């Protein structure tokens, strides 16, 4: 939803209703996962995508219809074998969409939800998709407050508790409840869509490769910080707009910075006086990825130095060095692509092998939060 926020906020402020289609479930291979959205605004203006083009025409009609009727709909699209030009997913998967009307009159909390998403404040949007509760009813849940209702006090309380748990993990998906929030029943289906702050990418070493890594990190949705102890190199003019640039010793900056299981760190200094103290801190912190630039010989020397500091083998095994996948990269931009490819592969359990040489599903199931 972050991608189309300007349009959503503009339509919402106008007071005119718009149709919002959200992917709430996926089976087998599908172009986009749960949480992908497409919206149809006044005058038929379209923003976003739920399938990469396969079913958008049908979704346009559905969104127009729900705005006219004021009633939300749940619709499933799968592969259409009978007619190659019929509405369906050519990839063979199946997606389920909740399409609902949104306006200030019907959904008074939506404006604050949109503002929270824009300002990177954590929030969950809980929406009824099926069952005796009103389809399309919405409950917004923040860490310390709620707005809206799903129909009953018990259901609101149960969903609020679960939503805050999902928010801590940045998770999105369907949950099932009884009509009054009973945990072991499945009369009511609720879609919990988490909007956690963007994950962080910390780039250490303001060399020429760092600017390319910062650009591709921002493209992938990370909040990027570049850190270097040398003011001449840590110059914001050398980096893309939006990247935070910090002049500090890397290990000192990291020691004072929060990280979590989604944080990625790219250590590009390849200088022992910078990267050994930094990695001594990094390897004791939560992170999804710690990649380190340097030759194999440099890495062997780095490992020896880290062992001398007391870092054990389980921690050392977290290092990805030499950094990136083997793409034959040479230029800073190509190296940045190889680093990004390794980050994506690690995140989703990919092998890095050509898809043409593989069999089975292209899109792996979304990993469950730890």
Short mmCIF file of C-alpha atoms in Angstrom, two decimals:
data_model
loop_
_atom_site.label_atom_id
_atom_site.label_comp_id
_atom_site.label_asym_id
_atom_site.label_seq_id
_atom_site.Cartn_x
_atom_site.Cartn_y
_atom_site.Cartn_z
CA UNK A 1 0.00 0.00 0.00
CA UNK A 2 2.97 2.32 0.55
CA UNK A 3 3.44 2.50 -3.22
CA UNK A 4 0.03 4.08 -3.82
CA UNK A 5 -0.43 6.08 -0.62
CA UNK A 6 -0.50 9.50 -2.34
CA UNK A 7 -3.48 8.48 -4.47
CA UNK A 8 -5.31 6.83 -1.55
CA UNK A 9 -4.87 9.84 0.72
CA UNK A 10 -5.97 12.23 -2.02
CA UNK A 11 -9.14 10.24 -2.74
CA UNK A 12 -9.92 9.81 0.96
CA UNK A 13 -9.52 13.54 1.61
CA UNK A 14 -11.92 14.29 -1.24
CA UNK A 15 -14.71 12.49 0.60
CA UNK A 16 -15.61 10.38 -2.44
CA UNK A 17 -15.59 6.59 -1.94
CA UNK A 18 -13.05 4.43 -3.74
CA UNK A 19 -12.69 0.68 -4.19
CA UNK A 20 -9.77 -1.07 -2.49
CA UNK A 21 -8.84 -4.61 -3.55
CA UNK A 22 -6.40 -6.50 -1.30
CA UNK A 23 -4.81 -9.91 -1.84
CA UNK A 24 -5.74 -11.82 1.33
CA UNK A 25 -4.68 -15.36 0.37
CA UNK A 26 -2.47 -17.08 -2.20
CA UNK A 27 -2.09 -20.73 -3.17
CA UNK A 28 0.66 -22.21 -5.30
CA UNK A 29 2.50 -19.78 -7.56
CA UNK A 30 1.15 -16.23 -7.74
CA UNK A 31 2.61 -12.93 -8.98
CA UNK A 32 2.01 -10.98 -5.75
CA UNK A 33 1.59 -12.02 -2.13
CA UNK A 34 -0.92 -11.20 0.62
CA UNK A 35 -1.14 -7.49 1.23
CA UNK A 36 -0.75 -6.43 -2.42
CA UNK A 37 -3.38 -3.82 -3.27
CA UNK A 38 -5.09 -2.17 -6.20
CA UNK A 39 -7.43 0.77 -5.82
CA UNK A 40 -9.95 2.35 -8.16
CA UNK A 41 -10.71 5.97 -7.44
CA UNK A 42 -13.21 8.56 -8.65
CA UNK A 43 -13.44 8.71 -12.40
CA UNK A 44 -11.98 5.21 -12.79
CA UNK A 45 -8.41 6.21 -11.88
CA UNK A 46 -6.40 3.08 -11.03
CA UNK A 47 -3.43 2.70 -8.67
CA UNK A 48 -1.50 -0.41 -7.71
CA UNK A 49 -1.63 -4.02 -8.86
CA UNK A 50 -2.72 -7.37 -7.46
CA UNK A 51 -1.48 -9.77 -10.13
CA UNK A 52 0.95 -8.04 -12.46
CA UNK A 53 -1.74 -7.56 -15.11
CA UNK A 54 -3.57 -10.92 -15.25
CA UNK A 55 -6.83 -10.00 -13.51
CA UNK A 56 -6.68 -6.23 -13.14
CA UNK A 57 -9.47 -5.66 -15.67
CA UNK A 58 -11.86 -7.83 -13.67
CA UNK A 59 -10.78 -6.18 -10.42
CA UNK A 60 -11.54 -2.78 -11.93
CA UNK A 61 -15.12 -3.92 -12.55
CA UNK A 62 -15.42 -5.41 -9.06
CA UNK A 63 -14.09 -2.27 -7.38
CA UNK A 64 -16.51 -0.12 -9.35
CA UNK A 65 -19.37 -2.40 -8.32
CA UNK A 66 -18.58 -2.37 -4.59
CA UNK A 67 -18.43 1.43 -4.62
CA UNK A 68 -21.85 1.57 -6.28
CA UNK A 69 -23.44 -1.01 -3.93
CA UNK A 70 -21.52 -0.16 -0.77
CA UNK A 71 -21.01 -3.91 -0.12
CA UNK A 72 -17.63 -5.64 0.08
CA UNK A 73 -16.97 -8.77 -1.97
CA UNK A 74 -14.59 -11.72 -1.67
CA UNK A 75 -13.42 -13.10 -5.01
CA UNK A 76 -10.98 -15.83 -6.05
CA UNK A 77 -9.06 -15.97 -9.32
CA UNK A 78 -7.26 -19.07 -10.57
CA UNK A 79 -5.88 -20.45 -13.79
CA UNK A 80 -8.27 -20.39 -16.74
CA UNK A 81 -7.49 -23.46 -18.84
CA UNK A 82 -10.51 -23.19 -21.14
CA UNK A 83 -9.65 -19.87 -22.71
CA UNK A 84 -6.15 -18.41 -22.81
CA UNK A 85 -7.65 -14.94 -23.01
CA UNK A 86 -10.14 -15.40 -20.17
CA UNK A 87 -9.67 -13.77 -16.79
CA UNK A 88 -7.23 -15.90 -14.82
CA UNK A 89 -3.66 -16.32 -13.62
CA UNK A 90 -1.35 -17.64 -16.30
CA UNK A 91 1.10 -18.84 -13.62
CA UNK A 92 -1.30 -21.56 -12.45
CA UNK A 93 -1.77 -20.20 -8.95
CA UNK A 94 -4.78 -18.78 -7.17
CA UNK A 95 -5.39 -15.51 -5.37
CA UNK A 96 -8.26 -14.43 -3.16
CA UNK A 97 -9.15 -10.74 -3.05
CA UNK A 98 -11.20 -8.72 -0.63
CA UNK A 99 -12.67 -5.77 -2.51
CA UNK A 100 -14.30 -3.14 -0.32
CA UNK A 101 -15.50 0.45 -0.55
CA UNK A 102 -13.53 3.00 1.47
CA UNK A 103 -14.55 6.53 2.42
CA UNK A 104 -14.35 8.84 5.40
CA UNK A 105 -18.00 8.05 6.13
CA UNK A 106 -17.67 4.25 6.10
CA UNK A 107 -14.11 3.89 7.39
CA UNK A 108 -13.21 6.85 9.65
CA UNK A 109 -9.94 5.25 10.81
CA UNK A 110 -8.48 4.82 7.31
CA UNK A 111 -7.04 8.33 7.18
CA UNK A 112 -5.04 7.80 10.37
CA UNK A 113 -3.89 4.39 9.15
CA UNK A 114 -2.65 5.94 5.91
CA UNK A 115 -0.87 8.67 7.86
CA UNK A 116 0.80 6.05 10.07
CA UNK A 117 2.00 4.09 7.06
CA UNK A 118 3.36 7.26 5.45
CA UNK A 119 5.20 8.23 8.63
CA UNK A 120 6.54 4.69 9.25
CA UNK A 121 4.53 4.32 12.46
CA UNK A 122 3.56 0.66 13.10
CA UNK A 123 -0.11 -0.20 12.58
CA UNK A 124 -2.24 -3.22 11.64
CA UNK A 125 -5.39 -3.05 9.54
CA UNK A 126 -7.72 -5.92 10.48
CA UNK A 127 -10.56 -6.56 8.03
CA UNK A 128 -13.33 -9.18 8.06
CA UNK A 129 -13.26 -11.28 4.90
CA UNK A 130 -15.84 -13.97 5.66
CA UNK A 131 -18.30 -15.21 8.28
CA UNK A 132 -21.23 -13.80 10.27
CA UNK A 133 -19.37 -10.55 11.02
CA UNK A 134 -19.89 -7.73 8.47
CA UNK A 135 -17.62 -8.35 5.49
CA UNK A 136 -15.26 -5.43 5.02
CA UNK A 137 -15.61 -4.23 8.63
CA UNK A 138 -12.25 -2.79 9.69
CA UNK A 139 -10.35 -2.38 12.94
CA UNK A 140 -7.11 -0.36 13.06
CA UNK A 141 -4.66 -1.47 15.74
CA UNK A 142 -1.65 0.50 16.93
CA UNK A 143 0.71 -0.55 19.75
CA UNK A 144 -1.20 1.60 22.24
CA UNK A 145 -4.66 2.29 20.76
CA UNK A 146 -7.36 1.02 18.39
CA UNK A 147 -10.04 2.52 16.15
CA UNK A 148 -13.07 1.00 14.46
CA UNK A 149 -14.82 -2.31 15.15
CA UNK A 150 -15.37 -5.73 13.59
CA UNK A 151 -18.84 -6.07 15.06
CA UNK A 152 -18.50 -7.43 18.62
CA UNK A 153 -16.46 -6.49 21.67
CA UNK A 154 -15.09 -10.02 22.05
CA UNK A 155 -13.96 -10.23 18.44
CA UNK A 156 -12.34 -6.81 18.66
CA UNK A 157 -10.42 -7.83 21.81
CA UNK A 158 -9.14 -11.11 20.34
CA UNK A 159 -8.11 -9.52 17.05
CA UNK A 160 -6.41 -6.62 18.81
CA UNK A 161 -4.24 -9.01 20.84
CA UNK A 162 -3.30 -11.04 17.76
CA UNK A 163 -2.70 -7.94 15.66
CA UNK A 164 -0.14 -6.61 18.11
CA UNK A 165 1.64 -9.95 18.07
CA UNK A 166 1.68 -9.96 14.26
CA UNK A 167 2.91 -6.37 14.21
CA UNK A 168 5.94 -7.29 16.31
CA UNK A 169 6.88 -9.78 13.57
CA UNK A 170 5.84 -7.61 10.63
CA UNK A 171 3.54 -10.49 9.60
CA UNK A 172 0.46 -10.40 7.37
CA UNK A 173 -2.17 -13.13 6.93
CA UNK A 174 -5.56 -14.62 7.72
CA UNK A 175 -6.74 -15.53 11.23
CA UNK A 176 -9.89 -17.37 12.29
CA UNK A 177 -12.22 -16.77 15.26
CA UNK A 178 -15.65 -17.46 16.64
CA UNK A 179 -18.31 -14.81 16.24
CA UNK A 180 -17.37 -13.35 19.64
CA UNK A 181 -13.62 -13.85 19.30
CA UNK A 182 -13.42 -17.49 20.45
CA UNK A 183 -9.92 -18.76 19.70
CA UNK A 184 -10.67 -22.34 18.68
CA UNK A 185 -13.49 -21.61 16.29
CA UNK A 186 -13.37 -20.54 12.64
CA UNK A 187 -16.69 -18.89 11.94
CA UNK A 188 -15.12 -15.50 11.18
CA UNK A 189 -12.07 -14.95 8.96
CA UNK A 190 -10.07 -11.78 9.50
CA UNK A 191 -7.19 -10.48 7.38
CA UNK A 192 -4.43 -8.88 9.44
CA UNK A 193 -2.26 -6.56 7.34
CA UNK A 194 0.81 -5.33 9.22
CA UNK A 195 2.53 -2.09 8.35
CA UNK A 196 5.76 -2.31 10.29
CA UNK A 197 8.46 0.32 9.73
CA UNK A 198 10.67 -0.51 6.72
CA UNK A 199 13.61 -2.79 7.52
CA UNK A 200 17.00 -1.13 7.80
CA UNK A 201 20.02 -1.48 5.56
CA UNK A 202 23.27 -0.34 7.18
CA UNK A 203 26.09 0.26 4.72
CA UNK A 204 29.52 0.69 6.29
CA UNK A 205 32.27 2.23 4.19
CA UNK A 206 31.43 5.20 1.98
CA UNK A 207 33.30 3.92 -1.06
CA UNK A 208 32.02 4.10 -4.65
CA UNK A 209 30.27 0.74 -4.28
CA UNK A 210 28.31 2.10 -1.31
CA UNK A 211 26.34 4.59 -3.42
CA UNK A 212 25.16 1.80 -5.74
CA UNK A 213 24.29 -0.46 -2.80
CA UNK A 214 22.36 2.40 -1.16
CA UNK A 215 20.36 2.97 -4.35
CA UNK A 216 19.37 -0.66 -4.76
CA UNK A 217 18.64 -0.96 -1.03
CA UNK A 218 16.17 1.92 -1.25
CA UNK A 219 14.66 0.33 -4.36
CA UNK A 220 14.06 -2.88 -2.37
CA UNK A 221 12.26 -0.93 0.35
CA UNK A 222 15.00 -0.61 2.97
CA UNK A 223 15.63 2.49 5.05
CA UNK A 224 19.28 3.03 4.19
CA UNK A 225 22.06 4.46 6.36
CA UNK A 226 25.64 4.88 5.13
CA UNK A 227 28.30 5.22 7.84
CA UNK A 228 32.00 6.07 7.54
CA UNK A 229 34.49 7.66 9.92
CA UNK A 230 36.02 9.78 7.13
CA UNK A 231 34.15 13.07 6.52
CA UNK A 232 35.59 13.45 3.03
CA UNK A 233 33.92 10.19 1.97
CA UNK A 234 30.73 10.41 4.09
CA UNK A 235 29.41 13.33 2.05
CA UNK A 236 25.62 13.25 1.48
CA UNK A 237 26.13 14.65 -2.03
CA UNK A 238 27.74 11.35 -3.05
CA UNK A 239 24.67 9.31 -2.14
CA UNK A 240 21.06 9.05 -3.30
CA UNK A 241 18.44 11.34 -1.81
CA UNK A 242 16.77 9.74 1.17
CA UNK A 243 19.82 7.83 2.35
CA UNK A 244 21.01 8.86 5.80
CA UNK A 245 24.76 9.56 5.85
CA UNK A 246 26.58 9.39 9.19
CA UNK A 247 30.14 10.42 10.03
CA UNK A 248 31.25 8.13 12.86
CA UNK A 249 33.38 5.10 13.57
CA UNK A 250 31.29 2.17 12.32
CA UNK A 251 31.54 0.09 15.50
CA UNK A 252 30.61 3.06 17.67
CA UNK A 253 27.62 3.92 15.49
CA UNK A 254 26.38 0.33 15.45
CA UNK A 255 26.73 -0.02 19.20
CA UNK A 256 24.30 2.89 19.63
CA UNK A 257 21.87 1.72 16.90
CA UNK A 258 18.94 -0.68 17.22
CA UNK A 259 18.83 -3.66 14.87
CA UNK A 260 16.34 -6.49 14.49
CA UNK A 261 15.89 -9.76 12.61
CA UNK A 262 15.10 -7.85 9.39
CA UNK A 263 18.18 -5.61 9.42
CA UNK A 264 20.81 -6.14 6.72
CA UNK A 265 24.40 -4.95 7.07
CA UNK A 266 26.80 -4.48 4.17
CA UNK A 267 30.39 -3.99 5.34
CA UNK A 268 32.35 -2.50 2.45
CA UNK A 269 35.33 -1.05 4.31
CA UNK A 270 37.67 -4.05 3.76
CA UNK A 271 40.09 -2.45 6.24
CA UNK A 272 40.82 -4.33 9.50
CA UNK A 273 40.89 -1.20 11.62
CA UNK A 274 37.29 -0.53 10.61
CA UNK A 275 35.67 -3.88 9.95
CA UNK A 276 37.06 -6.04 12.78
CA UNK A 277 35.74 -3.80 15.62
CA UNK A 278 32.51 -3.36 13.65
CA UNK A 279 31.98 -7.10 13.11
CA UNK A 280 32.76 -7.82 16.74
CA UNK A 281 29.66 -5.74 17.53
CA UNK A 282 27.58 -6.86 14.54
CA UNK A 283 27.94 -10.58 15.18
CA UNK A 284 26.46 -10.17 18.64
CA UNK A 285 23.41 -8.30 17.32
CA UNK A 286 20.21 -9.53 15.61
CA UNK A 287 20.38 -9.20 11.82
CA UNK A 288 19.02 -10.95 8.74
CA UNK A 289 22.23 -10.55 6.76
CA UNK A 290 25.83 -9.54 7.41
CA UNK A 291 27.80 -9.34 4.16
CA UNK A 292 31.46 -8.33 4.10
CA UNK A 293 33.50 -7.17 1.10
CA UNK A 294 37.02 -8.44 0.54
CA UNK A 295 39.08 -11.18 -1.07
CA UNK A 296 39.21 -14.71 0.29
CA UNK A 297 42.65 -13.99 1.71
CA UNK A 298 41.33 -10.86 3.41
CA UNK A 299 38.44 -12.84 4.81
CA UNK A 300 40.71 -15.54 6.24
CA UNK A 301 42.75 -12.85 7.98
CA UNK A 302 39.54 -11.22 9.22
CA UNK A 303 38.30 -14.51 10.68
CA UNK A 304 41.57 -15.03 12.55
CA UNK A 305 41.37 -11.54 14.04
CA UNK A 306 37.76 -12.05 15.09
CA UNK A 307 38.58 -15.38 16.75
CA UNK A 308 41.21 -13.56 18.80
CA UNK A 309 38.47 -11.25 20.11
CA UNK A 310 36.48 -14.24 21.37
CA UNK A 311 33.93 -14.51 18.56
CA UNK A 312 32.88 -18.17 18.25
CA UNK A 313 32.28 -20.33 15.19
CA UNK A 314 28.45 -20.08 15.26
CA UNK A 315 28.75 -16.29 15.08
CA UNK A 316 31.41 -16.42 12.35
CA UNK A 317 29.16 -18.68 10.29
CA UNK A 318 26.73 -15.75 9.94
CA UNK A 319 29.20 -13.82 7.79
CA UNK A 320 28.58 -13.77 4.03
CA UNK A 321 31.99 -13.15 2.55
CA UNK A 322 33.04 -12.56 -0.15
CA UNK A 323 29.83 -10.55 -0.33
CA UNK A 324 27.18 -11.20 -3.00
CA UNK A 325 26.33 -13.96 -5.47
CA UNK A 326 28.65 -15.01 -8.28
CA UNK A 327 27.28 -12.96 -11.18
CA UNK A 328 30.65 -12.05 -12.65
CA UNK A 329 30.00 -8.47 -11.48
CA UNK A 330 32.62 -5.78 -12.11
CA UNK A 331 31.12 -2.28 -11.88
CA UNK A 332 29.72 -0.84 -8.63
CA UNK A 333 26.20 -1.18 -10.01
CA UNK A 334 26.75 -4.82 -10.98
CA UNK A 335 28.25 -5.58 -7.57
CA UNK A 336 25.25 -3.93 -5.93
CA UNK A 337 22.96 -6.24 -7.92
CA UNK A 338 24.94 -9.29 -6.77
CA UNK A 339 24.67 -8.15 -3.13
CA UNK A 340 20.94 -7.48 -3.47
CA UNK A 341 20.46 -10.88 -5.11
CA UNK A 342 22.13 -12.60 -2.16
CA UNK A 343 19.97 -10.67 0.32
CA UNK A 344 16.78 -11.61 -1.54
CA UNK A 345 17.83 -15.26 -1.90
CA UNK A 346 18.62 -15.52 1.80
CA UNK A 347 15.34 -13.85 2.74
CA UNK A 348 13.19 -16.21 0.68
CA UNK A 349 15.29 -19.37 0.71
CA UNK A 350 16.38 -19.10 -2.92
CA UNK A 351 19.37 -20.99 -4.31
CA UNK A 352 20.71 -18.37 -6.70
CA UNK A 353 20.61 -20.96 -9.51
CA UNK A 354 18.99 -20.14 -12.88
CA UNK A 355 15.25 -20.81 -12.78
CA UNK A 356 15.58 -22.47 -16.20
CA UNK A 357 17.67 -25.20 -14.54
CA UNK A 358 15.16 -25.80 -11.73
CA UNK A 359 11.83 -27.58 -11.41
CA UNK A 360 8.79 -27.09 -9.22
CA UNK A 361 7.21 -23.90 -7.93
CA UNK A 362 8.90 -20.63 -8.81
CA UNK A 363 7.55 -18.74 -5.80
CA UNK A 364 8.38 -20.38 -2.49
CA UNK A 365 5.92 -20.22 0.40
CA UNK A 366 6.34 -17.16 2.59
CA UNK A 367 8.51 -18.12 5.59
CA UNK A 368 6.68 -18.14 8.91
CA UNK A 369 7.90 -15.59 11.46
CA UNK A 370 10.20 -17.02 14.09
#
